[in-house]
Short mmCIF file of N, CA and C and ligand atoms in Angstrom, two decimals:
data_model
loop_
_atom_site.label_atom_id
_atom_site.label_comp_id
_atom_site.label_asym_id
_atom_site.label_seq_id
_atom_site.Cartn_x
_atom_site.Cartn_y
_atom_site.Cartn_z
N UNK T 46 23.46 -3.14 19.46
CA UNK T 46 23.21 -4.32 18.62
C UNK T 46 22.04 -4.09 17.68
N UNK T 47 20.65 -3.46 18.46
CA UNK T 47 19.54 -3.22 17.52
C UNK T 47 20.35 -2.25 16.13
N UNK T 48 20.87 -1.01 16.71
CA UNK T 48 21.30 -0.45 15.90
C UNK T 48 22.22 -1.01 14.55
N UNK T 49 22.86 -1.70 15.07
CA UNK T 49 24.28 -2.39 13.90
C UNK T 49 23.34 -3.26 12.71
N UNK T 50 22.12 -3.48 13.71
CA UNK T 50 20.98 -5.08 13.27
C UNK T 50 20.51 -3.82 11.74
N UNK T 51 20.02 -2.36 12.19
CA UNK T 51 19.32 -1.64 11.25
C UNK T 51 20.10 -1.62 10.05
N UNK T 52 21.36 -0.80 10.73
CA UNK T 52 21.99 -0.42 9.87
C UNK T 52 22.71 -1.67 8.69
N UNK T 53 22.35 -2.92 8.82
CA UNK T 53 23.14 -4.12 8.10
C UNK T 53 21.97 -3.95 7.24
N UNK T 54 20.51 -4.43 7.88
CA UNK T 54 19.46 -4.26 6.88
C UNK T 54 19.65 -3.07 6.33
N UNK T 55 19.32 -2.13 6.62
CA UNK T 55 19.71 -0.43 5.48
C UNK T 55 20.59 -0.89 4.29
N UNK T 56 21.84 -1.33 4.84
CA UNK T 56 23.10 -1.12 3.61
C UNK T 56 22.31 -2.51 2.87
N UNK T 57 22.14 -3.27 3.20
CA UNK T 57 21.64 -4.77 2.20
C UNK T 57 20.35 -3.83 1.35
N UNK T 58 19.63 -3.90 1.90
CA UNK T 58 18.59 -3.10 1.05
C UNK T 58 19.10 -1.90 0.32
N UNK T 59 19.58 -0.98 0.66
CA UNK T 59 20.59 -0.19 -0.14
C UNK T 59 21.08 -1.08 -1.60
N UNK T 60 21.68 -1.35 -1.24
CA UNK T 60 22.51 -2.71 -1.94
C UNK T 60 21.94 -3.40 -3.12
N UNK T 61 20.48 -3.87 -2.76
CA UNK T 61 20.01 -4.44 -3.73
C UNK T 61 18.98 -3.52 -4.42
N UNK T 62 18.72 -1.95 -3.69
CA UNK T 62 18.40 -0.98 -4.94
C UNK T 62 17.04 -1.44 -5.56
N UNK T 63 16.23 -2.54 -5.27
CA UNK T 63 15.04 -2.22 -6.07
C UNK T 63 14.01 -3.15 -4.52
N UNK T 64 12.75 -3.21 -4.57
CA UNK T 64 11.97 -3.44 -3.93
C UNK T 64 12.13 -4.93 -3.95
N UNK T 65 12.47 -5.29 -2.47
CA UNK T 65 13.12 -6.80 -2.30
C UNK T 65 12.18 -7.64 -0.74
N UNK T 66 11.83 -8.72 -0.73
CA UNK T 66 11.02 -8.97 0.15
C UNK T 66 12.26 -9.52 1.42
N UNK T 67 12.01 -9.75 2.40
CA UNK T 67 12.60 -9.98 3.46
C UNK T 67 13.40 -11.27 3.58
N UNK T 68 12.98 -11.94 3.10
CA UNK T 68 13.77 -13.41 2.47
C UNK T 68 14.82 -12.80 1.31
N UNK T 69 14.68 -11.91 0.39
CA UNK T 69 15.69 -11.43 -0.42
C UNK T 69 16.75 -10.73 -0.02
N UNK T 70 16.30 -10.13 1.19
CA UNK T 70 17.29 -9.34 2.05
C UNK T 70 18.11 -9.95 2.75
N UNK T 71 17.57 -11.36 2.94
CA UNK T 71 18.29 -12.38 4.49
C UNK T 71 19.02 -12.71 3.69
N UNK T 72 18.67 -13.23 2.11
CA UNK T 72 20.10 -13.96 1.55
C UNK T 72 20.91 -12.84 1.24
N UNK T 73 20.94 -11.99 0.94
CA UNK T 73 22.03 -10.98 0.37
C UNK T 73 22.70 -10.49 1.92
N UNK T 74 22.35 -10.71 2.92
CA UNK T 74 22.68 -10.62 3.91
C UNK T 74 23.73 -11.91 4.47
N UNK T 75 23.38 -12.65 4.14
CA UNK T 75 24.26 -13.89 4.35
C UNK T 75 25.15 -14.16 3.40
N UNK T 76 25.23 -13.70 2.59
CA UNK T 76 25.94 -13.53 1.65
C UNK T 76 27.34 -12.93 1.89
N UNK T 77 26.62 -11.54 2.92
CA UNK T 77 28.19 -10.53 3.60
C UNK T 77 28.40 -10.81 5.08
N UNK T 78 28.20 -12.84 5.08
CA UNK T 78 28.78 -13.23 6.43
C UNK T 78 28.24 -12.68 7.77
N UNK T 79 27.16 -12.09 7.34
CA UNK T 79 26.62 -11.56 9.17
C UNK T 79 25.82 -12.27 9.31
N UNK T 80 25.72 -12.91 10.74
CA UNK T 80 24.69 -13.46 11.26
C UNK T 80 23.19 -12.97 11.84
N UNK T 81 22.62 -12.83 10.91
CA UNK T 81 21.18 -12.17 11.78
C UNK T 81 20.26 -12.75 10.83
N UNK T 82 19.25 -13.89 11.85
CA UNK T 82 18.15 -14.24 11.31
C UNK T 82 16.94 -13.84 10.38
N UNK T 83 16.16 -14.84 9.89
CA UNK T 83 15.33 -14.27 9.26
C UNK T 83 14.06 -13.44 9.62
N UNK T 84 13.86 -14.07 11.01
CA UNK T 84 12.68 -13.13 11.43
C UNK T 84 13.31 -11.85 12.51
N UNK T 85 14.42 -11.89 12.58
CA UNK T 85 15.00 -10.84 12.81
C UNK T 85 15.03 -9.03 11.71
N UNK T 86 15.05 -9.93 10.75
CA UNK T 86 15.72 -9.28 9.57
C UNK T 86 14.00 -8.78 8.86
N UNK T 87 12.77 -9.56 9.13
CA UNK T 87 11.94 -9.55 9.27
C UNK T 87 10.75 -7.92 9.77
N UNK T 88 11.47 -8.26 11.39
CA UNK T 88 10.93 -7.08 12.35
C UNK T 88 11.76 -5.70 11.95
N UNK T 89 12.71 -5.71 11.53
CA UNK T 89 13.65 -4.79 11.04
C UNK T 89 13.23 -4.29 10.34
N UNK T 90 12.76 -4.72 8.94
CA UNK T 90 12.39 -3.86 7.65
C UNK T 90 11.20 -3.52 8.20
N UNK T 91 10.03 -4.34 9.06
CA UNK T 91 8.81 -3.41 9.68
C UNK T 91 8.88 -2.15 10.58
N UNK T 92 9.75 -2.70 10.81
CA UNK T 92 10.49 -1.35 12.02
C UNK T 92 11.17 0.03 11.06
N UNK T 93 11.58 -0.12 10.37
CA UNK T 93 11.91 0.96 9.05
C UNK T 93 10.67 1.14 8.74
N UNK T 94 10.06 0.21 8.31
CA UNK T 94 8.77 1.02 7.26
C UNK T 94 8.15 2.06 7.93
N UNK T 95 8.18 1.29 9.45
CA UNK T 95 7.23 2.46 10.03
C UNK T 95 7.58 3.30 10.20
N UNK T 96 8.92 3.62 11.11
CA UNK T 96 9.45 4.66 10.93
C UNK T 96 9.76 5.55 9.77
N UNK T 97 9.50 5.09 8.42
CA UNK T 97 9.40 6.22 7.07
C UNK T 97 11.12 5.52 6.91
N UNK T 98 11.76 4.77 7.38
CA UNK T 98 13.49 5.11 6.38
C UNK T 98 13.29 4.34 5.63
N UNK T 99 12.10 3.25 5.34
CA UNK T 99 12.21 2.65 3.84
C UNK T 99 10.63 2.60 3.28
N UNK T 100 10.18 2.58 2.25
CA UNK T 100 9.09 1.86 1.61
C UNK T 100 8.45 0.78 1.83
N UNK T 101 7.43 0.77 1.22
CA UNK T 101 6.92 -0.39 1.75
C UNK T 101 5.69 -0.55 0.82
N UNK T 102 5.97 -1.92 0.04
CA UNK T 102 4.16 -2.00 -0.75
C UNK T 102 4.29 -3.58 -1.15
N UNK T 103 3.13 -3.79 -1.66
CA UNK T 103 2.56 -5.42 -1.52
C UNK T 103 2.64 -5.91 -3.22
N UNK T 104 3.29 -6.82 -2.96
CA UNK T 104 3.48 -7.52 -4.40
C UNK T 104 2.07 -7.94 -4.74
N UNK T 105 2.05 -8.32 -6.23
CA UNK T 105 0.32 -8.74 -6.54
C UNK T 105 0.08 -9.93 -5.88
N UNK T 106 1.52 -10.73 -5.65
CA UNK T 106 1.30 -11.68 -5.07
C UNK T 106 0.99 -12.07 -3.68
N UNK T 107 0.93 -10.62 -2.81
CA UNK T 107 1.18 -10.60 -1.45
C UNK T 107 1.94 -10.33 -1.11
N UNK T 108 3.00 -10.90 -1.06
CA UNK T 108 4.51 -10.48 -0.69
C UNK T 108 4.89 -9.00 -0.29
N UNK T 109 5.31 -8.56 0.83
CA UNK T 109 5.16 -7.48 1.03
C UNK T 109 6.97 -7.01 1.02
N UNK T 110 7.22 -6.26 0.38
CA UNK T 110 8.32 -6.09 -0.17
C UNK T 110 8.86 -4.00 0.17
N UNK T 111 10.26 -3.74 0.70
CA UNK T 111 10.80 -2.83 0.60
C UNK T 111 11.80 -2.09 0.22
N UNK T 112 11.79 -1.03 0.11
CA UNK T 112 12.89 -0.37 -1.09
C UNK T 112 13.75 0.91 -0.14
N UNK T 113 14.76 1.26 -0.16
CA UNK T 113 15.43 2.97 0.33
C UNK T 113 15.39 3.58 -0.93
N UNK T 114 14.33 4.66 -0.56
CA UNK T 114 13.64 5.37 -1.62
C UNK T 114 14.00 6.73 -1.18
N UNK T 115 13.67 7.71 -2.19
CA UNK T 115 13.85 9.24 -1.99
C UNK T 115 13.17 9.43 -1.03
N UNK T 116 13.64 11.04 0.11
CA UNK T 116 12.55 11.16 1.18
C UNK T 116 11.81 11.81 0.76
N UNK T 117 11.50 12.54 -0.38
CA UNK T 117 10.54 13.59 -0.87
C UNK T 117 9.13 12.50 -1.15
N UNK T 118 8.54 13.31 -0.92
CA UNK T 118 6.92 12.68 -1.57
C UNK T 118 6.81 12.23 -2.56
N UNK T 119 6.63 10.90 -3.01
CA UNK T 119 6.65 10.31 -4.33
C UNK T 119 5.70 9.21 -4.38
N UNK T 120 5.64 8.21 -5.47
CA UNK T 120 4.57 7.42 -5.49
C UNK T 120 5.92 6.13 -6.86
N UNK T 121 4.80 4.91 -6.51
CA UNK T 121 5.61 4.13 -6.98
C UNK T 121 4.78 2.94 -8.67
N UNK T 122 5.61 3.11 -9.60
CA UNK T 122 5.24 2.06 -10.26
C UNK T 122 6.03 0.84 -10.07
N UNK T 123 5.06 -0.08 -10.54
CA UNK T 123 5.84 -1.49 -9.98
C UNK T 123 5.21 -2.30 -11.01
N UNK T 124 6.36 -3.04 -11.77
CA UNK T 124 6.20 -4.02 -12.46
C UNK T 124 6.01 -5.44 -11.58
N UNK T 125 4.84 -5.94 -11.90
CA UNK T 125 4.19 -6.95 -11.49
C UNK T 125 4.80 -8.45 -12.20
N UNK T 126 5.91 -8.71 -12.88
CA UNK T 126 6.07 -9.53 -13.56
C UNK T 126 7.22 -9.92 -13.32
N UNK T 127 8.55 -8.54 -13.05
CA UNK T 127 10.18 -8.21 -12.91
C UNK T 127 10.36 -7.65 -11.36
N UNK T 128 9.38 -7.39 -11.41
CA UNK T 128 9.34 -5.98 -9.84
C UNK T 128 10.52 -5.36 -9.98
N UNK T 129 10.41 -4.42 -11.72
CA UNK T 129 11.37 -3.89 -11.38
C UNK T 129 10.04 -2.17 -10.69
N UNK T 130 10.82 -1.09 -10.85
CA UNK T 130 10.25 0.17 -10.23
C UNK T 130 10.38 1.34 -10.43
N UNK T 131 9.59 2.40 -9.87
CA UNK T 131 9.83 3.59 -10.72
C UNK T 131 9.10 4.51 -9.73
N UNK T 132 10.15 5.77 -9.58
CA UNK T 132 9.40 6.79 -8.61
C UNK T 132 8.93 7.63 -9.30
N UNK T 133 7.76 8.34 -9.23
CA UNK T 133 7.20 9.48 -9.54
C UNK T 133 6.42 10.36 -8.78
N UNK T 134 6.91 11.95 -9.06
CA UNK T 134 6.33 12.97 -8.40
C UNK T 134 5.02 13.54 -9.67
N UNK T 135 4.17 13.94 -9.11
CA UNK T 135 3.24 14.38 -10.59
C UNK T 135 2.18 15.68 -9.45
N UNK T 136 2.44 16.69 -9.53
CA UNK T 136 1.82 17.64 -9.07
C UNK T 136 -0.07 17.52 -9.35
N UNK T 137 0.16 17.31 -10.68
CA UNK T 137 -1.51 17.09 -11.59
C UNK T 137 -2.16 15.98 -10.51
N UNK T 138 -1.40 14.90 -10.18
CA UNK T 138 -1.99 13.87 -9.59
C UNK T 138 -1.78 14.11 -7.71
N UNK T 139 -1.23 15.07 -7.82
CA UNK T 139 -1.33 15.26 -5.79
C UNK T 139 -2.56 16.44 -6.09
N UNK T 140 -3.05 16.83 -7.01
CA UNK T 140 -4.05 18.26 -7.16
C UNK T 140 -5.52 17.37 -7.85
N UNK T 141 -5.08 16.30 -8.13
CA UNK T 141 -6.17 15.83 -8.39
C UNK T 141 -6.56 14.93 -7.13
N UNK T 142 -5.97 14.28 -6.59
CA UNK T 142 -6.45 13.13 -4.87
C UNK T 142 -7.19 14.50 -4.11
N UNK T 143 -6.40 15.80 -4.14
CA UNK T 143 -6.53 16.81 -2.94
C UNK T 143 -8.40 17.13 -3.44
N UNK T 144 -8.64 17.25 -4.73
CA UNK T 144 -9.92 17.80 -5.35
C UNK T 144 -10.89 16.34 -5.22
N UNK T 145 -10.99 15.35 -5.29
CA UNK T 145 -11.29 14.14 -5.01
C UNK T 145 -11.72 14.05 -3.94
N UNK T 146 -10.68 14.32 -2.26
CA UNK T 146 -10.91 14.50 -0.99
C UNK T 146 -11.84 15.65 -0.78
N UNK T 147 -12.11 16.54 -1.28
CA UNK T 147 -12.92 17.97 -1.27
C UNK T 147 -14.30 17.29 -1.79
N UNK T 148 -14.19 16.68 -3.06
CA UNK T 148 -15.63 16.29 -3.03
C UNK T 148 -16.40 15.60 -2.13
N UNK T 149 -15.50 14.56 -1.18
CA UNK T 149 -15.85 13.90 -0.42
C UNK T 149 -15.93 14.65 0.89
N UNK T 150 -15.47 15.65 1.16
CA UNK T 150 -16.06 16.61 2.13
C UNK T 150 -14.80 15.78 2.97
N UNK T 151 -14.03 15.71 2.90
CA UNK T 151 -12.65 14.58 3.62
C UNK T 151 -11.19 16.00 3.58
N UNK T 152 -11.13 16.02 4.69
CA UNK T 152 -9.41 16.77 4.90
C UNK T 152 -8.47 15.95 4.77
N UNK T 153 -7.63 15.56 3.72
CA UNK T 153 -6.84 15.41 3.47
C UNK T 153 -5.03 15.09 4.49
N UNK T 154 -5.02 13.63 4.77
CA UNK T 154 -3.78 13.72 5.98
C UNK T 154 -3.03 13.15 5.60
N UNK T 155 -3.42 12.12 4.88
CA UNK T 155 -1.89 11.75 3.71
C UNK T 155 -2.79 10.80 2.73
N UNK T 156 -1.80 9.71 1.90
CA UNK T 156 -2.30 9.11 0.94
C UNK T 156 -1.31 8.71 -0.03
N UNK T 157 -1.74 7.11 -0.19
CA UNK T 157 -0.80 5.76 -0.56
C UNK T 157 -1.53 5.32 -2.11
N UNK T 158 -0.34 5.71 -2.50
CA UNK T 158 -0.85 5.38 -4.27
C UNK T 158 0.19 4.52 -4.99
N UNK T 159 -0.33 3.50 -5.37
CA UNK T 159 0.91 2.82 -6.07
C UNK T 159 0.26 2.25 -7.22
N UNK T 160 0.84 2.11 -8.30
CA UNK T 160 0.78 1.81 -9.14
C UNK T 160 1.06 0.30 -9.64
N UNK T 161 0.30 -0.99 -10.21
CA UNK T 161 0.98 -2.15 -10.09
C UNK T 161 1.05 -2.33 -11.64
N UNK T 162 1.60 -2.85 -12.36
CA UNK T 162 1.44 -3.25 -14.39
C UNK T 162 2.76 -3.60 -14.46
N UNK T 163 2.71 -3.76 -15.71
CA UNK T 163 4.34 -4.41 -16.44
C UNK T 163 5.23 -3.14 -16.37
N UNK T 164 6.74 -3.07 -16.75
CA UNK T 164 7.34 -2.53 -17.41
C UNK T 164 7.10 -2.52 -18.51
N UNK T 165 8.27 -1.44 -19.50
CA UNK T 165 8.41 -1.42 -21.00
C UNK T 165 8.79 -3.27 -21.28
N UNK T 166 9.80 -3.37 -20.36
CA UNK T 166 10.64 -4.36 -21.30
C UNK T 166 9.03 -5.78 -20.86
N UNK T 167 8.85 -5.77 -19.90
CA UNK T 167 7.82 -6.99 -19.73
C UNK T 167 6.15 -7.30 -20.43
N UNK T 168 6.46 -5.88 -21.09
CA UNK T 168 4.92 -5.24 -21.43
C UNK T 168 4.77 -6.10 -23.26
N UNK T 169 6.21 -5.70 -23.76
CA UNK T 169 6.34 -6.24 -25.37
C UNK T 169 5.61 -7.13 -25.51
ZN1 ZN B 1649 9.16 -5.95 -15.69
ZN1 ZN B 1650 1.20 11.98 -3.40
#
């Protein structure tokens, strides 16, 4: 049951393809007639995040919102206005955090960078 519970959240989030908060997920979920609550649906996407199968970052507003994202190392822009989103890999910028951590005399074990501003289209 936990399992069927993941995998409904996975495909819904799948589904809606851009960074969606847990209330966005419950309706698009009810939508395809399955019954599984909201704070169900809730512990679920926390339960992914942690485990790494989805994303995870905080609207300006709070709202803490997740996406099924590439598994490679990436970093995220996020329109603050549309929430729409955008992955990016940038070598310059994983060589610049790594030289940053060196000044600080800090070994390096991971590191959460996101980006928050408009889009093109919200920016005009
Ligand atoms: Zn936008
Ligand atoms: Zn990085």
């Amino acid at each position: 049951m936990a399992l069927q519970t993941s995998s409904t959240v996975l495909n819904s989030l799948s589904a809606l393809n851009k960074f969606s908060s847990a209330q966005e997920v419950y309706s698009h979920i009810q939508k395809t007639k399955k019954n599984i609550g909201l704070s169900t649906v809730y512990r679920t996407l926390q339960k992914l995040a942690e485990s790494e199968e989805v994303d995870f970052l905080r609207r300006p507003d709070g709202e803490g919102v997740y996406k099924v994202c590439a598994q490679s190392h990436h970093h995220h822009l996020l329109c603050a206005n549309c929430g729409a989103s955008a992955e990016f890999q940038s070598d310059k910028f994983e060589k610049l955090l790594e030289s940053i951590s060196k000044e600080y005399g800090y070994t390096v074990q991971g590191h959460e960078a996101e980006i928050v501003g408009l889009c093109k289209k919200c920016g005009r």
